[in-house]
C-alpha positions as a printed NumPy array, in Angstrom:
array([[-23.019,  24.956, -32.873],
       [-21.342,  22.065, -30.963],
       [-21.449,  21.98 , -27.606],
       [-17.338,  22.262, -27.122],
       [-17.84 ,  25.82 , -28.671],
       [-20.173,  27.341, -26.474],
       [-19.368,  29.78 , -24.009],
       [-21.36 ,  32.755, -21.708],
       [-24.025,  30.921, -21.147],
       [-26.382,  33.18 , -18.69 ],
       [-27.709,  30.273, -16.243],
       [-26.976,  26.78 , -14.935],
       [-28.052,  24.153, -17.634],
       [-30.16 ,  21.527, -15.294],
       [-30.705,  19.198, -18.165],
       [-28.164,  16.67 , -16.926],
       [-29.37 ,  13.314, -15.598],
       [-30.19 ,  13.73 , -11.697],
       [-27.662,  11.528, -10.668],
       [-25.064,  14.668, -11.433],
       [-27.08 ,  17.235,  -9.618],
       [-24.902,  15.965,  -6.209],
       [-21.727,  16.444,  -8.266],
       [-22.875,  20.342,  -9.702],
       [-23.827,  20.684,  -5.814],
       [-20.249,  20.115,  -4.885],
       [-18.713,  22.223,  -7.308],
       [-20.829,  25.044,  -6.552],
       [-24.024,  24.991,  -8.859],
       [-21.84 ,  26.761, -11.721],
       [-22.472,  27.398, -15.166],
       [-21.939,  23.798, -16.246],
       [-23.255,  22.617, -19.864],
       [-25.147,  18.969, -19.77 ],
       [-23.38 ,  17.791, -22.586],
       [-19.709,  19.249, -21.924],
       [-20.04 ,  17.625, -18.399],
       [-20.847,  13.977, -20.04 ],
       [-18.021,  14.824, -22.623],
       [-15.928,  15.423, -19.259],
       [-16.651,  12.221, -17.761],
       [-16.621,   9.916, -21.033],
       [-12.956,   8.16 , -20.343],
       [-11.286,   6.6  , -24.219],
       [-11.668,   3.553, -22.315],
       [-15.627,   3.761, -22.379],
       [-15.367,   5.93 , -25.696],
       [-13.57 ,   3.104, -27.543],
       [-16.1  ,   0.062, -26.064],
       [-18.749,   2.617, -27.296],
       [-18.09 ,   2.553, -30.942],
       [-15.144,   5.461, -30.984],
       [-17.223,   8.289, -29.107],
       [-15.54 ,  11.517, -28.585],
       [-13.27 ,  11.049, -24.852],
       [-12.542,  14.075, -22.324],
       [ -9.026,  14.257, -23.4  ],
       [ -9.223,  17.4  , -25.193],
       [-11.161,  19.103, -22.089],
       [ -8.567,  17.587, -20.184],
       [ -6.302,  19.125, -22.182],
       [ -8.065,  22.871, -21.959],
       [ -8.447,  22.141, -17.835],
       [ -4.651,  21.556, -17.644],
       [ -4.375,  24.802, -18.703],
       [ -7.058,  26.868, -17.132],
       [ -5.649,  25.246, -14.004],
       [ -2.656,  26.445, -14.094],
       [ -3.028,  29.963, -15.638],
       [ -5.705,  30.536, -12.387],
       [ -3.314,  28.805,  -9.629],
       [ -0.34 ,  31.083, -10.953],
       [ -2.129,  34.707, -11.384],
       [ -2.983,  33.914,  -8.185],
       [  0.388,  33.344,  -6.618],
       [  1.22 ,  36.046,  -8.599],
       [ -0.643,  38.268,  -7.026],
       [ -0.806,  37.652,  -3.698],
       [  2.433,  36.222,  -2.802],
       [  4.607,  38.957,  -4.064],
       [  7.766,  37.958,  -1.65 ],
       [  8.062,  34.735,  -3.143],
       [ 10.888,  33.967,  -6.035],
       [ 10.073,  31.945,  -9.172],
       [ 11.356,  29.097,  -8.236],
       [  9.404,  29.008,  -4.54 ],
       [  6.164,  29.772,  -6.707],
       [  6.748,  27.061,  -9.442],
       [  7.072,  24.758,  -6.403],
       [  4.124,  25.706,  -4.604],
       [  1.923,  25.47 ,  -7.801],
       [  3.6  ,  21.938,  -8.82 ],
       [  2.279,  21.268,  -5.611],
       [ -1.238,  21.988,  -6.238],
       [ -1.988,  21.1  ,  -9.739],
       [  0.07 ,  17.516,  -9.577],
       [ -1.738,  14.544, -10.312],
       [ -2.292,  13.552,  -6.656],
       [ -3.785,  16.503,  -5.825],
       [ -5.8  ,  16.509,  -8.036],
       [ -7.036,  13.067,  -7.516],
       [ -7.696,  14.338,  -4.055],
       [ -9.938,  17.289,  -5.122],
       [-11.724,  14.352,  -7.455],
       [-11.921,  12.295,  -4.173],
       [-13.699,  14.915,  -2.517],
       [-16.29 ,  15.403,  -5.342],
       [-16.826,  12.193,  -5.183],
       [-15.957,  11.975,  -9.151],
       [-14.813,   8.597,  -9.504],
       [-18.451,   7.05 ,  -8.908],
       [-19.747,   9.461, -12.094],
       [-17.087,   8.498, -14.164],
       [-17.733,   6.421, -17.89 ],
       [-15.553,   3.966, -17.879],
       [-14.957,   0.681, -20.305],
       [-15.673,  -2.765, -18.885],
       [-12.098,  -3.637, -18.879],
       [-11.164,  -0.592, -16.74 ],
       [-14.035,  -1.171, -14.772],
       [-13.181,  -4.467, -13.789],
       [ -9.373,  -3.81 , -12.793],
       [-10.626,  -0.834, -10.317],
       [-10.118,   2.273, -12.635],
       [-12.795,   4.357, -10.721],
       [-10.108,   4.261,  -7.792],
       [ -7.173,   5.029, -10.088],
       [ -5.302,   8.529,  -9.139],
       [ -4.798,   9.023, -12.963],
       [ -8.599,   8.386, -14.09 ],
       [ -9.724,  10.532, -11.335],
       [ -6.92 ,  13.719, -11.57 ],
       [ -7.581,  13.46 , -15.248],
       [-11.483,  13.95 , -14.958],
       [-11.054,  16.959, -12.685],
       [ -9.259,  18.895, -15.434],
       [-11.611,  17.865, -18.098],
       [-14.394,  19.472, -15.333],
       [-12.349,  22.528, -15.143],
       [-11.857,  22.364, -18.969],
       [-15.912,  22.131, -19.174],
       [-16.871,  24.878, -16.672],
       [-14.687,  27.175, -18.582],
       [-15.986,  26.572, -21.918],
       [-19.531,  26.831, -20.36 ],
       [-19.395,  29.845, -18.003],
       [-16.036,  31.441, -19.293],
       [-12.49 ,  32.476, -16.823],
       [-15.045,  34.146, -14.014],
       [-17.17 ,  31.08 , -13.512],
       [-13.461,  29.085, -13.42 ],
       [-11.906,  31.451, -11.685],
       [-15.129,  31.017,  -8.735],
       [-14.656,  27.387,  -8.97 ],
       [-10.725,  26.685,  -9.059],
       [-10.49 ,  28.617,  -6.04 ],
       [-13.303,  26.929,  -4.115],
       [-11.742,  23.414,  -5.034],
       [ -8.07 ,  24.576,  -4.624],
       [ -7.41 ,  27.337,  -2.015],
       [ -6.983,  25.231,   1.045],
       [ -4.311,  23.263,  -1.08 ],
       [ -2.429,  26.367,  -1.856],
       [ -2.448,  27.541,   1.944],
       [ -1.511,  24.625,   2.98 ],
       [  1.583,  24.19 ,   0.076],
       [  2.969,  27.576,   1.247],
       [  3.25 ,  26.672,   4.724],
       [  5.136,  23.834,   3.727],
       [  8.466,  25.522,   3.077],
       [ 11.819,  23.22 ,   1.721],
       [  9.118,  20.123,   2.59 ],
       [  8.151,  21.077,  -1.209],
       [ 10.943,  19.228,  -2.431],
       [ 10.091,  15.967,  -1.577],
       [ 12.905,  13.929,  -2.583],
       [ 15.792,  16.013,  -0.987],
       [ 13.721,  16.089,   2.407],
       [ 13.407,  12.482,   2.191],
       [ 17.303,  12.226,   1.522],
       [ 17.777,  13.593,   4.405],
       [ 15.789,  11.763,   6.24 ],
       [ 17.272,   8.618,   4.943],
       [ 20.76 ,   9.261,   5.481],
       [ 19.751,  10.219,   9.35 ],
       [ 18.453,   6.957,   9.565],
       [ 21.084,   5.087,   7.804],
       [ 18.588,   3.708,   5.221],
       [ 21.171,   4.197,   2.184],
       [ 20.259,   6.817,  -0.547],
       [ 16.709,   6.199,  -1.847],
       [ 15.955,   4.451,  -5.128],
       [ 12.698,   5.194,  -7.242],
       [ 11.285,   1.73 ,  -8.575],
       [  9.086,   3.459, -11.484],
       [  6.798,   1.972, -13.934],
       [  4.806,   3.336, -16.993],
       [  1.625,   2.435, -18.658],
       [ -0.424,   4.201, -21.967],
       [  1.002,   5.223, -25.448],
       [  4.211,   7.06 , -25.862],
       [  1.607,  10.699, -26.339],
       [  0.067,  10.277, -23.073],
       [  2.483,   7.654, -20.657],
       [  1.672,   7.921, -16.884],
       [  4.214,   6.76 , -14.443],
       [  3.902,   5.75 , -11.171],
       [  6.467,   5.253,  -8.059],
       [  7.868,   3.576,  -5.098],
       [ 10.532,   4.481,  -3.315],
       [ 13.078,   1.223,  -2.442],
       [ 14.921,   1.939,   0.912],
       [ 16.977,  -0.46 ,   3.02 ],
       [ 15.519,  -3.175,   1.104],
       [ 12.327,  -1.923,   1.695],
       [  9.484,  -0.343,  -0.587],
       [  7.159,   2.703,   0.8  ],
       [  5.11 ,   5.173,  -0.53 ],
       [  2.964,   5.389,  -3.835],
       [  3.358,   8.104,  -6.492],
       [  1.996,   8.95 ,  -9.637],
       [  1.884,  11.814, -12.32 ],
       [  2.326,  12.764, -16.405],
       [  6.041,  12.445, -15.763],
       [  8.529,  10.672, -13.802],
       [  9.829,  13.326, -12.161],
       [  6.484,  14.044, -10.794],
       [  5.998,  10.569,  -9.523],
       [  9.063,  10.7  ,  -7.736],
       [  7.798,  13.978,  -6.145],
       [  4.527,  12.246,  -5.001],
       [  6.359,   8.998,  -4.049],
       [  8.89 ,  10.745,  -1.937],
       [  6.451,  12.721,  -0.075],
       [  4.115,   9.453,   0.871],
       [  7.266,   7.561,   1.669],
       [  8.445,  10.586,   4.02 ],
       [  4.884,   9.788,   5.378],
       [  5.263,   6.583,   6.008],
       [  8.855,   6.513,   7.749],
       [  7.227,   9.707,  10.288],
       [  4.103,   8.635,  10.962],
       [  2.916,  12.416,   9.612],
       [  0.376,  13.716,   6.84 ],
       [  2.408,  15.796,   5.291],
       [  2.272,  14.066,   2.085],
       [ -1.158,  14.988,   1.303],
       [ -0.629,  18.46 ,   0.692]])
């Protein structure tokens, strides 16, 4: 049986090389199978150098969806008050790919990653994409190896404090309007988002800046451009009020 197909295992698997054991530590010691965590840390770019190896996209692809189905029963539940639309904007919040390049930043997953010489040498082990990618194939692998409890445990250790701190936000959710606003008190001129692409048309990434009175701030990036508008708006709101509000 392959190793993608496993599931209820009854006890950590400690066979992974020691230089992981920091990176189980900080997601809790979970249920974590040795050879679904290299799978989740084997980018195509190290895969392809490597002779065509198997990458973490499809984990990635699993996480993306664990992710969300945990962050929204949870919103679900708890938040009752809250209309669709307030709770699609407080999970966008959480699961985008800056956040979760944050909760890979915190794990410390970027030094663990396998990466290709070329991406290697052009700093991929900083790159929000590389990182937020990584942390849903790790979600995607803790669920196949320890099932929707063992996720459930973890997704709510790494993502809670996100979530509090997204519903205390309020309208600062949307990004772009707030930053509108701010703009036109300022007499910047109406933002413009200077956005560029990279990867095959299956799996583009974008990333933002935002161009104001001649000027460019903030960073952004995500699977779509609308989210990298999101993320640039909310650095570049940052930036023009001195405030860390953009890291939610």
């Amino acid at each position: 049986m392959s190793a993608e197909s496993r599931t209820g295992n009854t006890g950590p698997d400690n066979t992974a090389p020691d230089n992981y054991l920091d990176l189980r530590a900080a997601l809790g010691d979970p249920v974590l199978d040795a050879e679904l965590l290299e799978l989740a840390l084997t980018h195509r770019s190290y895969a392809y150098e490597n002779g065509g190896l198997p990458t973490n996209e499809r984990l990635e692809f699993l996480g993306d969806s664990v992710l969300g189905v945990i962050i929204t029963e949870a919103l679900y539940a708890h938040r009752p008050e809250l209309p669709e639309g307030r709770l699609a904007k407080v999970r966008a919040a959480v699961v985008n790919a800056r956040a979760l390049a944050e909760v890979g930043g915190r794990l410390g997953l970027g030094e663990h990653i396998k990466l290709g010489r070329g991406e290697e040498s052009t700093g991929g082990r900083g790159k929000a994409s590389i990182i937020s990618d990584a942390v849903e194939a790790l979600i995607g692998a803790v669920h196949l190896s320890g099932g929707i409890t063992v996720s459930h445990a973890v997704v709510h250790a790494l993502f809670d404090d996100m979530v509090s701190t997204a519903l205390s936000l309020g309208a600062g959710l949307d990004w772009k309007t707030s930053l509108q606003e701010l703009a036109a008190v300022r007499g910047l001129g109406v933002p413009e988002y200077v956005i560029e692409s990279e990867g095959p048309d299956h799996r583009k990434s974008f990333t933002a800046r935002v161009r104001l009175g001649g000027s460019l701030y903030g960073n952004g990036a995500g699977s779509s451009k609308k989210e990298a508008e999101q993320m640039a708006a909310s650095s570049a709101y940052a930036d023009l009020t001195g405030t860390a509000v953009a890291d939610a």
